[in-house]
Amino acid sequence: MQEKTSATPPAAGASAQRGRFETLARALDGELARLALWGKVEQDYQKQYADVLAPLETVEVELKARLVFCFDHACKQKELTKAERQLASEIAAQLAEETLCSLELDGTPAECDTDRLKALYRKHGGGDFDADFAEEREAAGAPAEEPPAPQAEADDTAPALLAEVRALAAMEADKRDAAGEDRYAEYNRVLEARLAGVAREIAAAERGFKARYRFDPEQSIDPADLMEDLDAEIADVREYIGELEFELEQFVDMQQVKAWLKAMKRQLAATRRREARN
């Protein structure tokens, strides 16, 4: 009886190239999925931002502007002590700065008297907003960096080879043995080039997103978390708007303002004590 011989095992080089191929193919699948997620999430984010968060930010800025005027008015009231008027002035300066930054640096659309806000910033803060934030204003007005144009394929065979690679990657593992070491090496070069191209597309999508929505350029972003983070930000802004509305209601009666300022003074003192202990 003739003894059966087993198929010749792949050479060590071929085995290594095939292992590299499978690693690269999995990596490419992951990066393509991430790129697709960026595309979907950005559409969802843009709609939720425009429909919900942006209008809330406008309300927030307009309420802050009204509070600046209210605190400025409080500084002139004899019912308040000197210390209370000083605290009201400090709050007016801080709110004026925040409001002007939202209007002129972030570009939040709102109906506010910018000139009056700048005058009160100078009155209560002692500075000139345009001069104090000159660098930030210049940066905010600079055009966004255009993402790099997609690079052309290295040669005319790359698209055809990429199709072969995809077909091979979709095969069962035991059907991939037909490709030899040299062929796998060529496939791997195609995969590496494609991976680099997808990485550039992802980086461009992330840079563009950060520029459009005022994220820190150095901040790491996972597109899978963006919608949850946006919902949390919307909830925070709504809560803050409620606080601003409550503060505005206090100005109906200067005695309420006086009580509120006393509570605020105690809160600030407690915060400073905690910071000193730390």
Protein backbone atom coordinates (compact mmCIF):
# COMPACT_ATOMS: atom_id res chain seq x y z
CA MET A 1 0.00 0.00 0.00
CA GLN A 2 1.42 3.32 -1.05
CA GLU A 3 2.02 5.70 1.83
CA LYS A 4 0.20 9.00 1.58
CA THR A 5 2.33 12.10 1.84
CA SER A 6 1.09 15.29 3.44
CA ALA A 7 1.00 18.57 1.58
CA THR A 8 4.17 20.57 1.80
CA PRO A 9 3.83 23.08 4.64
CA PRO A 10 4.32 26.72 3.76
CA ALA A 11 7.79 28.08 4.14
CA ALA A 12 8.55 30.09 7.20
CA GLY A 13 8.65 33.27 5.13
CA ALA A 14 5.29 32.52 3.55
CA SER A 15 3.76 31.77 6.93
CA ALA A 16 5.05 35.05 8.32
CA GLN A 17 3.73 37.00 5.33
CA ARG A 18 0.35 35.34 5.65
CA GLY A 19 0.21 36.14 9.35
CA ARG A 20 1.08 39.72 8.52
CA PHE A 21 -1.63 39.73 5.86
CA GLU A 22 -4.29 38.59 8.31
CA THR A 23 -3.20 41.16 10.89
CA LEU A 24 -3.28 43.97 8.34
CA ALA A 25 -6.64 42.85 6.96
CA ARG A 26 -8.19 42.92 10.43
CA ALA A 27 -6.65 46.32 11.12
CA LEU A 28 -8.03 47.70 7.85
CA ASP A 29 -11.52 46.41 8.68
CA GLY A 30 -11.33 48.18 12.03
CA GLU A 31 -10.13 51.46 10.55
CA LEU A 32 -12.75 51.41 7.80
CA ALA A 33 -15.42 50.84 10.43
CA ARG A 34 -14.05 53.79 12.42
CA LEU A 35 -14.08 56.00 9.33
CA ALA A 36 -17.68 55.00 8.58
CA LEU A 37 -18.60 55.75 12.20
CA TRP A 38 -17.08 59.23 11.90
CA GLY A 39 -19.27 59.88 8.87
CA LYS A 40 -22.46 58.74 10.59
CA VAL A 41 -21.77 60.35 13.95
CA GLU A 42 -20.87 63.70 12.43
CA GLN A 43 -24.23 63.84 10.63
CA ASP A 44 -26.11 62.97 13.83
CA TYR A 45 -24.00 65.36 15.90
CA GLN A 46 -24.47 68.24 13.47
CA LYS A 47 -28.25 67.86 13.55
CA GLN A 48 -28.47 67.58 17.35
CA TYR A 49 -26.06 70.47 17.79
CA ALA A 50 -27.93 72.75 15.38
CA ASP A 51 -31.42 71.80 16.57
CA VAL A 52 -30.82 71.69 20.32
CA LEU A 53 -27.47 72.83 21.69
CA ALA A 54 -26.85 75.92 19.55
CA PRO A 55 -30.21 77.56 20.44
CA LEU A 56 -29.58 76.80 24.12
CA GLU A 57 -26.14 78.40 23.92
CA THR A 58 -27.75 81.53 22.47
CA VAL A 59 -30.22 81.66 25.36
CA GLU A 60 -27.37 81.18 27.84
CA VAL A 61 -25.34 84.06 26.39
CA GLU A 62 -28.30 86.43 26.30
CA LEU A 63 -29.18 85.62 29.92
CA LYS A 64 -25.58 86.23 30.96
CA ALA A 65 -25.60 89.60 29.21
CA ARG A 66 -28.74 90.58 31.11
CA LEU A 67 -27.09 89.53 34.36
CA VAL A 68 -24.06 91.70 33.63
CA PHE A 69 -26.36 94.71 33.38
CA CYS A 70 -28.20 93.68 36.55
CA PHE A 71 -25.01 93.31 38.58
CA ASP A 72 -23.75 96.62 37.24
CA HIS A 73 -26.99 98.21 38.43
CA ALA A 74 -26.63 96.52 41.82
CA CYS A 75 -23.22 98.13 42.29
CA LYS A 76 -24.96 101.52 42.49
CA GLN A 77 -27.51 100.53 45.14
CA LYS A 78 -27.07 101.92 48.65
CA GLU A 79 -28.96 98.98 50.16
CA LEU A 80 -25.86 96.88 49.55
CA THR A 81 -22.77 97.07 51.71
CA LYS A 82 -19.42 98.01 50.22
CA ALA A 83 -18.35 94.36 50.31
CA GLU A 84 -21.55 93.28 48.56
CA ARG A 85 -21.12 95.91 45.87
CA GLN A 86 -17.53 94.76 45.39
CA LEU A 87 -18.69 91.17 44.97
CA ALA A 88 -21.36 92.29 42.50
CA SER A 89 -18.67 94.13 40.54
CA GLU A 90 -16.43 91.05 40.45
CA ILE A 91 -19.32 88.92 39.20
CA ALA A 92 -20.19 91.53 36.57
CA ALA A 93 -16.60 91.51 35.30
CA GLN A 94 -16.47 87.72 35.13
CA LEU A 95 -19.83 87.41 33.39
CA ALA A 96 -18.94 90.18 30.94
CA GLU A 97 -15.75 88.35 30.02
CA GLU A 98 -17.55 85.02 29.56
CA THR A 99 -20.29 86.63 27.48
CA LEU A 100 -17.88 88.51 25.22
CA CYS A 101 -15.76 85.39 24.73
CA SER A 102 -18.86 83.48 23.66
CA LEU A 103 -19.87 86.24 21.26
CA GLU A 104 -16.54 87.19 19.74
CA LEU A 105 -14.32 84.14 20.13
CA ASP A 106 -16.78 81.26 19.88
CA GLY A 107 -19.10 83.04 17.45
CA THR A 108 -22.27 82.27 19.39
CA PRO A 109 -25.11 84.17 17.69
CA ALA A 110 -27.02 86.30 20.19
CA GLU A 111 -28.72 89.67 20.40
CA CYS A 112 -26.48 91.51 22.85
CA ASP A 113 -25.14 95.05 23.17
CA THR A 114 -21.49 94.19 22.64
CA ASP A 115 -20.23 97.75 23.03
CA ARG A 116 -22.01 98.11 26.36
CA LEU A 117 -20.63 94.76 27.53
CA LYS A 118 -17.11 95.86 26.62
CA ALA A 119 -17.61 99.11 28.52
CA LEU A 120 -18.75 97.18 31.61
CA TYR A 121 -15.86 94.73 31.23
CA ARG A 122 -13.55 97.75 31.36
CA LYS A 123 -15.49 99.36 34.24
CA HIS A 124 -15.56 96.29 36.49
CA GLY A 125 -12.52 94.38 35.29
CA GLY A 126 -10.19 97.26 34.56
CA GLY A 127 -9.10 95.96 31.17
CA ASP A 128 -9.79 96.35 27.48
CA PHE A 129 -11.41 93.23 26.06
CA ASP A 130 -10.12 93.74 22.52
CA ALA A 131 -6.56 94.19 23.78
CA ASP A 132 -6.74 91.51 26.47
CA PHE A 133 -7.96 88.90 24.00
CA ALA A 134 -6.19 90.11 20.85
CA GLU A 135 -4.40 86.81 20.23
CA GLU A 136 -7.53 84.76 20.82
CA ARG A 137 -9.55 87.04 18.51
CA GLU A 138 -6.94 86.66 15.79
CA ALA A 139 -6.93 82.89 16.17
CA ALA A 140 -10.73 82.77 16.14
CA GLY A 141 -10.82 84.81 12.92
CA ALA A 142 -8.21 82.72 11.13
CA PRO A 143 -9.58 80.41 8.42
CA ALA A 144 -9.77 76.76 9.37
CA GLU A 145 -6.98 74.59 8.03
CA GLU A 146 -8.06 72.69 4.97
CA PRO A 147 -7.61 68.92 5.22
CA PRO A 148 -4.99 67.50 2.86
CA ALA A 149 -6.24 66.32 -0.50
CA PRO A 150 -6.48 62.54 -0.86
CA GLN A 151 -3.29 61.11 -2.30
CA ALA A 152 -3.42 59.25 -5.57
CA GLU A 153 -2.80 55.52 -5.67
CA ALA A 154 0.85 54.61 -6.01
CA ASP A 155 0.24 52.86 -9.34
CA ASP A 156 -2.52 51.61 -11.61
CA THR A 157 -2.37 48.07 -10.25
CA ALA A 158 -3.25 49.04 -6.68
CA PRO A 159 -7.07 49.08 -7.13
CA ALA A 160 -7.01 45.67 -8.80
CA LEU A 161 -4.69 44.28 -6.16
CA LEU A 162 -6.88 45.72 -3.43
CA ALA A 163 -9.85 43.87 -4.93
CA GLU A 164 -7.81 40.66 -4.83
CA VAL A 165 -6.84 41.36 -1.24
CA ARG A 166 -10.46 41.82 -0.21
CA ALA A 167 -11.48 38.64 -1.97
CA LEU A 168 -8.68 36.70 -0.30
CA ALA A 169 -9.45 38.14 3.12
CA ALA A 170 -13.06 37.01 2.74
CA MET A 171 -12.04 33.39 2.06
CA GLU A 172 -11.95 30.65 4.65
CA ALA A 173 -8.55 30.30 6.26
CA ASP A 174 -7.81 26.93 4.63
CA LYS A 175 -8.42 28.41 1.18
CA ARG A 176 -5.75 31.08 1.55
CA ASP A 177 -2.85 28.67 1.14
CA ALA A 178 -2.81 29.06 -2.64
CA ALA A 179 -1.12 32.43 -2.42
CA GLY A 180 2.61 32.17 -2.05
CA GLU A 181 5.09 34.22 -0.10
CA ASP A 182 5.73 36.73 -2.86
CA ARG A 183 2.04 37.25 -3.49
CA TYR A 184 1.32 37.77 0.21
CA ALA A 185 4.20 40.24 0.40
CA GLU A 186 2.66 42.20 -2.47
CA TYR A 187 -0.77 42.08 -0.87
CA ASN A 188 0.72 43.34 2.38
CA ARG A 189 2.22 46.35 0.65
CA VAL A 190 -1.23 47.17 -0.75
CA LEU A 191 -2.82 46.76 2.68
CA GLU A 192 -0.22 48.96 4.33
CA ALA A 193 -0.77 51.70 1.75
CA ARG A 194 -4.55 51.47 2.16
CA LEU A 195 -4.26 51.55 5.94
CA ALA A 196 -2.14 54.68 5.72
CA GLY A 197 -4.70 56.30 3.43
CA VAL A 198 -7.61 55.47 5.73
CA ALA A 199 -5.63 56.78 8.71
CA ARG A 200 -5.19 60.09 6.87
CA GLU A 201 -8.93 60.25 6.16
CA ILE A 202 -9.75 59.58 9.83
CA ALA A 203 -7.26 62.23 10.98
CA ALA A 204 -8.74 64.76 8.54
CA ALA A 205 -12.29 63.97 9.72
CA GLU A 206 -11.24 64.40 13.35
CA ARG A 207 -9.39 67.67 12.70
CA GLY A 208 -12.35 69.10 10.82
CA PHE A 209 -14.76 68.07 13.56
CA LYS A 210 -12.63 69.67 16.28
CA ALA A 211 -12.37 72.91 14.31
CA ARG A 212 -16.11 73.10 13.64
CA TYR A 213 -17.19 72.42 17.21
CA ARG A 214 -14.39 74.21 19.09
CA PHE A 215 -12.71 71.15 20.59
CA ASP A 216 -9.15 71.33 21.84
CA PRO A 217 -6.96 70.26 18.89
CA GLU A 218 -4.91 68.09 21.26
CA GLN A 219 -7.96 66.37 22.75
CA SER A 220 -8.40 62.71 21.93
CA ILE A 221 -11.89 61.96 20.59
CA ASP A 222 -13.69 58.65 20.25
CA PRO A 223 -16.58 59.05 17.79
CA ALA A 224 -18.47 56.32 19.63
CA ASP A 225 -18.75 58.61 22.67
CA LEU A 226 -19.67 61.86 20.94
CA MET A 227 -23.47 61.62 20.99
CA GLU A 228 -23.53 60.62 24.66
CA ASP A 229 -21.18 63.51 25.46
CA LEU A 230 -23.39 65.90 23.48
CA ASP A 231 -26.50 64.79 25.38
CA ALA A 232 -24.65 65.39 28.65
CA GLU A 233 -23.56 68.85 27.49
CA ILE A 234 -27.14 69.72 26.52
CA ALA A 235 -28.33 68.66 29.98
CA ASP A 236 -25.62 70.79 31.61
CA VAL A 237 -26.52 73.87 29.57
CA ARG A 238 -30.22 73.47 30.40
CA GLU A 239 -29.37 73.23 34.09
CA TYR A 240 -27.14 76.29 33.86
CA ILE A 241 -29.88 78.25 32.09
CA GLY A 242 -32.17 77.42 35.00
CA GLU A 243 -29.57 78.81 37.41
CA LEU A 244 -29.19 82.00 35.36
CA GLU A 245 -32.96 82.49 35.27
CA PHE A 246 -33.11 82.04 39.04
CA GLU A 247 -30.39 84.66 39.51
CA LEU A 248 -32.23 87.11 37.27
CA GLU A 249 -35.38 86.64 39.33
CA GLN A 250 -33.52 87.85 42.42
CA PHE A 251 -33.12 91.31 40.93
CA VAL A 252 -36.84 91.99 41.25
CA ASP A 253 -36.10 92.94 44.87
CA MET A 254 -32.76 94.34 46.02
CA GLN A 255 -33.20 92.62 49.39
CA GLN A 256 -33.25 89.30 47.55
CA VAL A 257 -30.07 90.33 45.76
CA LYS A 258 -28.52 91.19 49.12
CA ALA A 259 -29.42 87.77 50.53
CA TRP A 260 -28.18 86.02 47.39
CA LEU A 261 -24.86 87.88 47.50
CA LYS A 262 -24.39 86.93 51.14
CA ALA A 263 -24.97 83.29 50.27
CA MET A 264 -22.58 83.60 47.33
CA LYS A 265 -19.94 85.19 49.56
CA ARG A 266 -20.18 82.29 52.03
CA GLN A 267 -19.95 79.80 49.18
CA LEU A 268 -16.87 81.49 47.73
CA ALA A 269 -15.23 81.61 51.15
CA ALA A 270 -15.87 77.88 51.66
CA THR A 271 -14.45 77.13 48.21
CA ARG A 272 -11.30 79.12 48.94
CA ARG A 273 -10.83 77.31 52.26
CA ARG A 274 -11.08 73.94 50.51
CA GLU A 275 -8.59 75.05 47.88
CA ALA A 276 -6.20 76.27 50.57
CA ARG A 277 -6.35 72.88 52.33
CA ASN A 278 -5.54 71.11 49.09
